[in-house]
PDB file of C-alpha atoms in Angstrom:
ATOM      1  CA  UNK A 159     104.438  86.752  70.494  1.00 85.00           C
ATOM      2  CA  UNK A 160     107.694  87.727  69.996  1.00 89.00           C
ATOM      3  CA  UNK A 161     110.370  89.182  73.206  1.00 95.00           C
ATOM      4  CA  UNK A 162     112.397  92.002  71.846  1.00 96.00           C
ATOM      5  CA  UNK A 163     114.646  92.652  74.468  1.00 97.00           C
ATOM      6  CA  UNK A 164     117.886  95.308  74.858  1.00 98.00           C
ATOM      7  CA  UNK A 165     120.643  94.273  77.222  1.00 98.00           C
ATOM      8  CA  UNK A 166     123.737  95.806  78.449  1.00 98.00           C
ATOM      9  CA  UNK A 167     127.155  93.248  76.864  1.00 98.00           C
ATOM     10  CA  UNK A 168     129.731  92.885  79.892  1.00 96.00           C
ATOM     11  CA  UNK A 169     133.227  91.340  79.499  1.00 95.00           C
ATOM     12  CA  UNK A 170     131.782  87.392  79.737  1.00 97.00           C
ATOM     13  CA  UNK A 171     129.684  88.305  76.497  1.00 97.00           C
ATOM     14  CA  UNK A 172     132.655  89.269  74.214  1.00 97.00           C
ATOM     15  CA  UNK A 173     133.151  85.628  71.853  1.00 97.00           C
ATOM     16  CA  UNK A 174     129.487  86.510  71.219  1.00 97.00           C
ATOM     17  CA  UNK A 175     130.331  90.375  70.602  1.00 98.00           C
ATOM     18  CA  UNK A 176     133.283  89.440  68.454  1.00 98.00           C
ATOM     19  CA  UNK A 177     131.009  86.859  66.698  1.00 97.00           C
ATOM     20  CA  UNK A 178     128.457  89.515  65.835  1.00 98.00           C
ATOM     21  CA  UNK A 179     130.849  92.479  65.029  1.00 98.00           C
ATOM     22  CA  UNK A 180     132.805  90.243  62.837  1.00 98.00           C
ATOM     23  CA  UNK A 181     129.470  88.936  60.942  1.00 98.00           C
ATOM     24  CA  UNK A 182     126.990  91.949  60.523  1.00 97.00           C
ATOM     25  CA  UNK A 183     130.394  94.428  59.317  1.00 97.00           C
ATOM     26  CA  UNK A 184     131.560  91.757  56.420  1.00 96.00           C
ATOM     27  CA  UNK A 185     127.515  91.543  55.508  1.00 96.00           C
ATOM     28  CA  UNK A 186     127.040  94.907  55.586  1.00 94.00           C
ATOM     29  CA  UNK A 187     130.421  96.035  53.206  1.00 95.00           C
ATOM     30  CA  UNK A 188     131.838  93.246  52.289  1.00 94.00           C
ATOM     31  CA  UNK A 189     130.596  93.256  48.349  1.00 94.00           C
ATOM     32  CA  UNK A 190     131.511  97.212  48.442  1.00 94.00           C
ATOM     33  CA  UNK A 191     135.508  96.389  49.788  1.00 94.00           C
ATOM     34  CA  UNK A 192     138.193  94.061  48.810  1.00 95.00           C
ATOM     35  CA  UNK A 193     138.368  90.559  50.939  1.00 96.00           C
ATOM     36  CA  UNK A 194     142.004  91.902  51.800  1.00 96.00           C
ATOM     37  CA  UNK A 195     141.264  95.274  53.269  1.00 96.00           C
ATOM     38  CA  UNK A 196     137.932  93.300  54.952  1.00 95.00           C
ATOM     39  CA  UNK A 197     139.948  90.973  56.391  1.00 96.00           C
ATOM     40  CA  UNK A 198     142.718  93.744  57.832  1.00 96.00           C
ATOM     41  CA  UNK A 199     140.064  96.051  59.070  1.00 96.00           C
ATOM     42  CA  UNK A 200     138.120  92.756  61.000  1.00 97.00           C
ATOM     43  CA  UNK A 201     141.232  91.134  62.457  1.00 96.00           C
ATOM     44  CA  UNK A 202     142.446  94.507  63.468  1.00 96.00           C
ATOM     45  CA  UNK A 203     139.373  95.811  65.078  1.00 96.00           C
ATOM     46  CA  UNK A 204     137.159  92.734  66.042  1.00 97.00           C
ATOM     47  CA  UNK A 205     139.451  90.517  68.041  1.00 97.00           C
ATOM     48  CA  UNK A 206     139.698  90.093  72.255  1.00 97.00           C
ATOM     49  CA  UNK A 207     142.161  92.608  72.847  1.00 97.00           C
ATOM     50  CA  UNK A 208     140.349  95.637  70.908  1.00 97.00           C
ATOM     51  CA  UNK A 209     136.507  94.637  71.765  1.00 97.00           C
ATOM     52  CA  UNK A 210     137.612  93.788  75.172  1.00 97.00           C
ATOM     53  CA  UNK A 211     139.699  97.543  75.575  1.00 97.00           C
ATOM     54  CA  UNK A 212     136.536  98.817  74.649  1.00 97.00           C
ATOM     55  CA  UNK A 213     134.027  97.482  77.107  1.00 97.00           C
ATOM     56  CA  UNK A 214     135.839  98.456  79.632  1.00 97.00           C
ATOM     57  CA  UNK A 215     136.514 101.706  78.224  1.00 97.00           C
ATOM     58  CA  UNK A 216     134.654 104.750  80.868  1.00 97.00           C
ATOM     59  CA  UNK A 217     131.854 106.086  78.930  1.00 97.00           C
ATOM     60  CA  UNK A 218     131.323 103.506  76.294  1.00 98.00           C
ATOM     61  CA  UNK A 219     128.599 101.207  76.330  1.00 98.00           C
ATOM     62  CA  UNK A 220     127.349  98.212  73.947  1.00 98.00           C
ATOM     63  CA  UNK A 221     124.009  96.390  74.016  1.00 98.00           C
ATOM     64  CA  UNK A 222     122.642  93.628  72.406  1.00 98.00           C
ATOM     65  CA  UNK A 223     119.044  93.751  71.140  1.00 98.00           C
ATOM     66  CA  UNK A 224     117.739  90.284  71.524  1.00 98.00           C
ATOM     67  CA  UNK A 225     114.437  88.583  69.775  1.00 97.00           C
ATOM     68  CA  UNK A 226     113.683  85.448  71.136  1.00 97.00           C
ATOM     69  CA  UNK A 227     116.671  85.229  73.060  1.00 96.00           C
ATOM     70  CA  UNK A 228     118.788  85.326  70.019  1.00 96.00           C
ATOM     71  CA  UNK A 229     121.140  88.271  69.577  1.00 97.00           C
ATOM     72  CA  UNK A 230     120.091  89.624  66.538  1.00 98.00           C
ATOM     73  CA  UNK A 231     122.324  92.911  66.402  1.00 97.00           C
ATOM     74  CA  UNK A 232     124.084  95.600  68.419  1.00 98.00           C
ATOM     75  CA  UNK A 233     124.209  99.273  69.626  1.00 98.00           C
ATOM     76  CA  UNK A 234     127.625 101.032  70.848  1.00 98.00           C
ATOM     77  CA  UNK A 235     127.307 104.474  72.640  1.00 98.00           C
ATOM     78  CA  UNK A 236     130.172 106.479  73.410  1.00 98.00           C
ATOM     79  CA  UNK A 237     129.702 109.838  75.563  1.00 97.00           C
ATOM     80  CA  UNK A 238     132.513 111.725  77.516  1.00 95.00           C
ATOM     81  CA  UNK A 239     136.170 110.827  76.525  1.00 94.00           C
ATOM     82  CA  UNK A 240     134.960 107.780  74.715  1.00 96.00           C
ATOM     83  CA  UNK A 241     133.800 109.547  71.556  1.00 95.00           C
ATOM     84  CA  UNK A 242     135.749 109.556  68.814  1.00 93.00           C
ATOM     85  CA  UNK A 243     135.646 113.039  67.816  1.00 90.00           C
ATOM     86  CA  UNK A 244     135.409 116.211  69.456  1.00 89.00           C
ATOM     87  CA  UNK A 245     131.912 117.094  68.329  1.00 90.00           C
ATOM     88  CA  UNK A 246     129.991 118.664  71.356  1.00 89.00           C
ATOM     89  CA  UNK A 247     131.281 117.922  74.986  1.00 88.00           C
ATOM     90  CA  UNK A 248     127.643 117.246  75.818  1.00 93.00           C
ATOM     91  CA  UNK A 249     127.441 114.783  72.898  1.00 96.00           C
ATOM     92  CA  UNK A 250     126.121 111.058  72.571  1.00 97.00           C
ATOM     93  CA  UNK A 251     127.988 109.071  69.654  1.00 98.00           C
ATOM     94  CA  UNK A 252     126.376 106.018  68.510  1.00 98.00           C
ATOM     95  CA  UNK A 253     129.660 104.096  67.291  1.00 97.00           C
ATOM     96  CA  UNK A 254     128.088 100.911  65.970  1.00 97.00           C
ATOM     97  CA  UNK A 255     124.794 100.100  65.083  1.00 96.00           C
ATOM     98  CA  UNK A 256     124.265  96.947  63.326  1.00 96.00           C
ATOM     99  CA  UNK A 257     121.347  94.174  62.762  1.00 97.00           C
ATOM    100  CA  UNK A 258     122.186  90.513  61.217  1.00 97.00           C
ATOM    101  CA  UNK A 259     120.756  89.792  57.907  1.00 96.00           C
ATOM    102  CA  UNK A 260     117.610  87.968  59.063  1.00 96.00           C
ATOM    103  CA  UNK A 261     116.328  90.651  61.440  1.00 97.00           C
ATOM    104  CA  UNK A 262     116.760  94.086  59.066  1.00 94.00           C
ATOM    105  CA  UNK A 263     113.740  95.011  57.532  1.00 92.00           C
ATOM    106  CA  UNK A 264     111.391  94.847  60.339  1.00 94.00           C
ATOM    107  CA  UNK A 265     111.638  97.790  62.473  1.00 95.00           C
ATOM    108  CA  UNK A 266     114.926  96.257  65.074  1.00 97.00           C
ATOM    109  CA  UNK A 267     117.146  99.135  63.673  1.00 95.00           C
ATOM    110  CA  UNK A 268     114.594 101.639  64.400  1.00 96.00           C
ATOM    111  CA  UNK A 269     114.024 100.212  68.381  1.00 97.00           C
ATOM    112  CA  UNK A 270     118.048 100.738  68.699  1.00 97.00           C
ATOM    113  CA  UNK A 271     117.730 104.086  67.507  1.00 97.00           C
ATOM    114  CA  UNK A 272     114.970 105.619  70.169  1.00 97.00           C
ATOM    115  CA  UNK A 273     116.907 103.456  72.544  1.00 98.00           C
ATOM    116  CA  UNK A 274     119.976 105.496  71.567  1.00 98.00           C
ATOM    117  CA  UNK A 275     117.760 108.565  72.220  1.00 97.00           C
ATOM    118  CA  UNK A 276     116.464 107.535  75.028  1.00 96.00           C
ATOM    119  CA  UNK A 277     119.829 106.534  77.028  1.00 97.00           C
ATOM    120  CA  UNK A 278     121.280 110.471  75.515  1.00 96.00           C
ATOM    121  CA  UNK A 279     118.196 112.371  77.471  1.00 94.00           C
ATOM    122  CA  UNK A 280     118.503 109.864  80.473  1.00 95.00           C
ATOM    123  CA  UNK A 281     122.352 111.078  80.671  1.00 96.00           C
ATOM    124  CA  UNK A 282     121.325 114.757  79.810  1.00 95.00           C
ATOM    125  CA  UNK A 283     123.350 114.872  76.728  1.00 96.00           C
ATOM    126  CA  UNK A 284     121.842 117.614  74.072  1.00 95.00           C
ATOM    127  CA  UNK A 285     123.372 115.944  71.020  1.00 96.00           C
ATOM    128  CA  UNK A 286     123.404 112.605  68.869  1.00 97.00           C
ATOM    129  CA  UNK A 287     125.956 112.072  66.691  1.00 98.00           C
ATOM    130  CA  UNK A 288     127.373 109.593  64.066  1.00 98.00           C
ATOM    131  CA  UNK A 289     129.327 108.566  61.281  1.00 97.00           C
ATOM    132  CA  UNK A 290     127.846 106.960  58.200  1.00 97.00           C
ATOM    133  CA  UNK A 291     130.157 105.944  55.174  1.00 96.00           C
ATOM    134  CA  UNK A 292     129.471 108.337  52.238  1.00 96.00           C
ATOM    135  CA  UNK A 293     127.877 104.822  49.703  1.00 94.00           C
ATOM    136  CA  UNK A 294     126.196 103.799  52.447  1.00 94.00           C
ATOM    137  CA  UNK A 295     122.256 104.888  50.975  1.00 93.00           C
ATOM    138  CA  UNK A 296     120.289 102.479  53.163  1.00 91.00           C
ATOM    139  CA  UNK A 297     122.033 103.921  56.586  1.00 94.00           C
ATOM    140  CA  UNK A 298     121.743 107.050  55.001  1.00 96.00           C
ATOM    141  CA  UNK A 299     118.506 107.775  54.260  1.00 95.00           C
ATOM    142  CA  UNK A 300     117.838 105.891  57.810  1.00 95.00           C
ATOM    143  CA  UNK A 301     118.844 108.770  59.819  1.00 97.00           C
ATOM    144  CA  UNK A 302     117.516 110.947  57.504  1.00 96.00           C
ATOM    145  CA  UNK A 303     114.265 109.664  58.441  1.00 96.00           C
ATOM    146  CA  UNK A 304     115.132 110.113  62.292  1.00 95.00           C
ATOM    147  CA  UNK A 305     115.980 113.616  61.992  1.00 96.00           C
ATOM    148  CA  UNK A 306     119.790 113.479  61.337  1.00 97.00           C
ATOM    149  CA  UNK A 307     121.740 116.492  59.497  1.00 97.00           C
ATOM    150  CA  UNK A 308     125.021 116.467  57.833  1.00 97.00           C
ATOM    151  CA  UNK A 309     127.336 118.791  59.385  1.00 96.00           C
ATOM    152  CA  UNK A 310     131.296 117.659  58.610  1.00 96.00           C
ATOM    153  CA  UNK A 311     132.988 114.061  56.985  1.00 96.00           C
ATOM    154  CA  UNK A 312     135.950 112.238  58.460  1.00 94.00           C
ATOM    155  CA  UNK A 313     138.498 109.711  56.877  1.00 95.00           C
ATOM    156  CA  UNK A 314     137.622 105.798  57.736  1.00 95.00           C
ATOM    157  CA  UNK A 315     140.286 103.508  57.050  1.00 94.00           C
ATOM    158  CA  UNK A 316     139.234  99.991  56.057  1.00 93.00           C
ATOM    159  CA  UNK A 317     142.433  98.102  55.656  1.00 93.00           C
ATOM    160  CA  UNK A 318     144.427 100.081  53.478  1.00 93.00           C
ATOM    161  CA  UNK A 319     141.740 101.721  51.699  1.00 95.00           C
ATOM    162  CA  UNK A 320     140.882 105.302  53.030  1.00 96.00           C
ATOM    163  CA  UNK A 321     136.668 106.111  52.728  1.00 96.00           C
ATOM    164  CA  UNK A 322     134.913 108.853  53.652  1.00 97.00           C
ATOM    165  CA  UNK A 323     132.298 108.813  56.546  1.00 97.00           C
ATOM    166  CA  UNK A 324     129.505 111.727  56.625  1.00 98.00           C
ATOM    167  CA  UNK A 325     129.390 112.768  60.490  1.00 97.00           C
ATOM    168  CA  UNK A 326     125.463 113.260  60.922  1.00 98.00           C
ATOM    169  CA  UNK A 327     123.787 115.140  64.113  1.00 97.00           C
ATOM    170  CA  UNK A 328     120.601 116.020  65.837  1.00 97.00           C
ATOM    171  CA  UNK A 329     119.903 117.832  68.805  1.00 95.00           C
ATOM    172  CA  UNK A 330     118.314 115.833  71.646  1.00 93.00           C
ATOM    173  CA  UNK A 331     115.326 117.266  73.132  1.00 77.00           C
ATOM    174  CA  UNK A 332     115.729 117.024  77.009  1.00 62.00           C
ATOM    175  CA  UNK A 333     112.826 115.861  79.299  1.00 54.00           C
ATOM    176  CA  UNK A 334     112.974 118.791  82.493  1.00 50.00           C
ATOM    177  CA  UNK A 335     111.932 117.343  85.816  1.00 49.00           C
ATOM    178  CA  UNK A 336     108.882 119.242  87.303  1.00 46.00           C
TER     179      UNK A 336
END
């Protein structure tokens, strides 16, 4: 039987964070983006300084999903001052969601999701929020499926290239306490 498992990254897991970030980004846009600007973009924004800054960053939060005890992809949540845009005060961001290669296709992506949803009710936040890039159909049509709406675009810079993320939202449906 197989252990699915979600666990909070700290500061002593960030080689393995880098590892992943570095890994599941280039397979997921790699073909779509020069090896220049994916090389920029990775160096830039995957390395010890930048992952590290963010861990310890108040109101942003990574975890691993694990099968098997293998790390097999990765959830960032940013609430408060953490987010990167100034979408609802009371708003949950998920930053980074991202399965390797051998685990998509079998429901991981989906678990990270609710578990996103879950952690936004537990912290009483009434909104879920994201960026998706605009060629992106599989992520797309992914949140579609969980309920996601369009509402506004921003500019993602991926070396020197500028793209165009769709910012995507749903409201979060809070559990009251009898």
């Amino acid at each position: 039987m197989t252990e699915v498992k979600i666990v909070q990254v700290s500061e002593k897991d960030l080689s393995e964070l880098i590892a992943i970030s570095r890994e599941t980004f280039a397979d997921t846009f790699g073909k779509d983006n020069s090896p220049e600007d994916m090389a920029k973009f990775l160096e830039k924004n995957y390395n010890e300084d930048k992952l590290g800054g963010e861990i310890a960053t108040p109101g942003s939060f990574f975890y691993f999903l694990k099968v098997d005890g293998e790390v097999a992809g990765y959830l960032k949540l940013d609430v408060d001052d953490a987010q990167n845009e100034e979408v609802d005060p009371n708003g949950l961001e998920i930053e980074r969601i991202y399965l390797r290669k051998s685990f998509q296709h079998r429901g991981l992506g989906k678990q990270l999701f609710e578990f996103a949803e879950e952690k936004g009710r537990e912290w009483s936040k009434s909104v879920l929020w994201l960026g998706v890039w605009e060629h992106n159909e599989n992520a797309k049509n992914f949140y579609a499926s969980r309920g996601l709406t369009r509402f506004s675009e921003h500019v993602f810079v991926l070396g020197d290239d500028r793209q165009t993320d769709f910012l995507l939202k749903k409201a979060l449906g809070l559990i009251l306490a009898d």
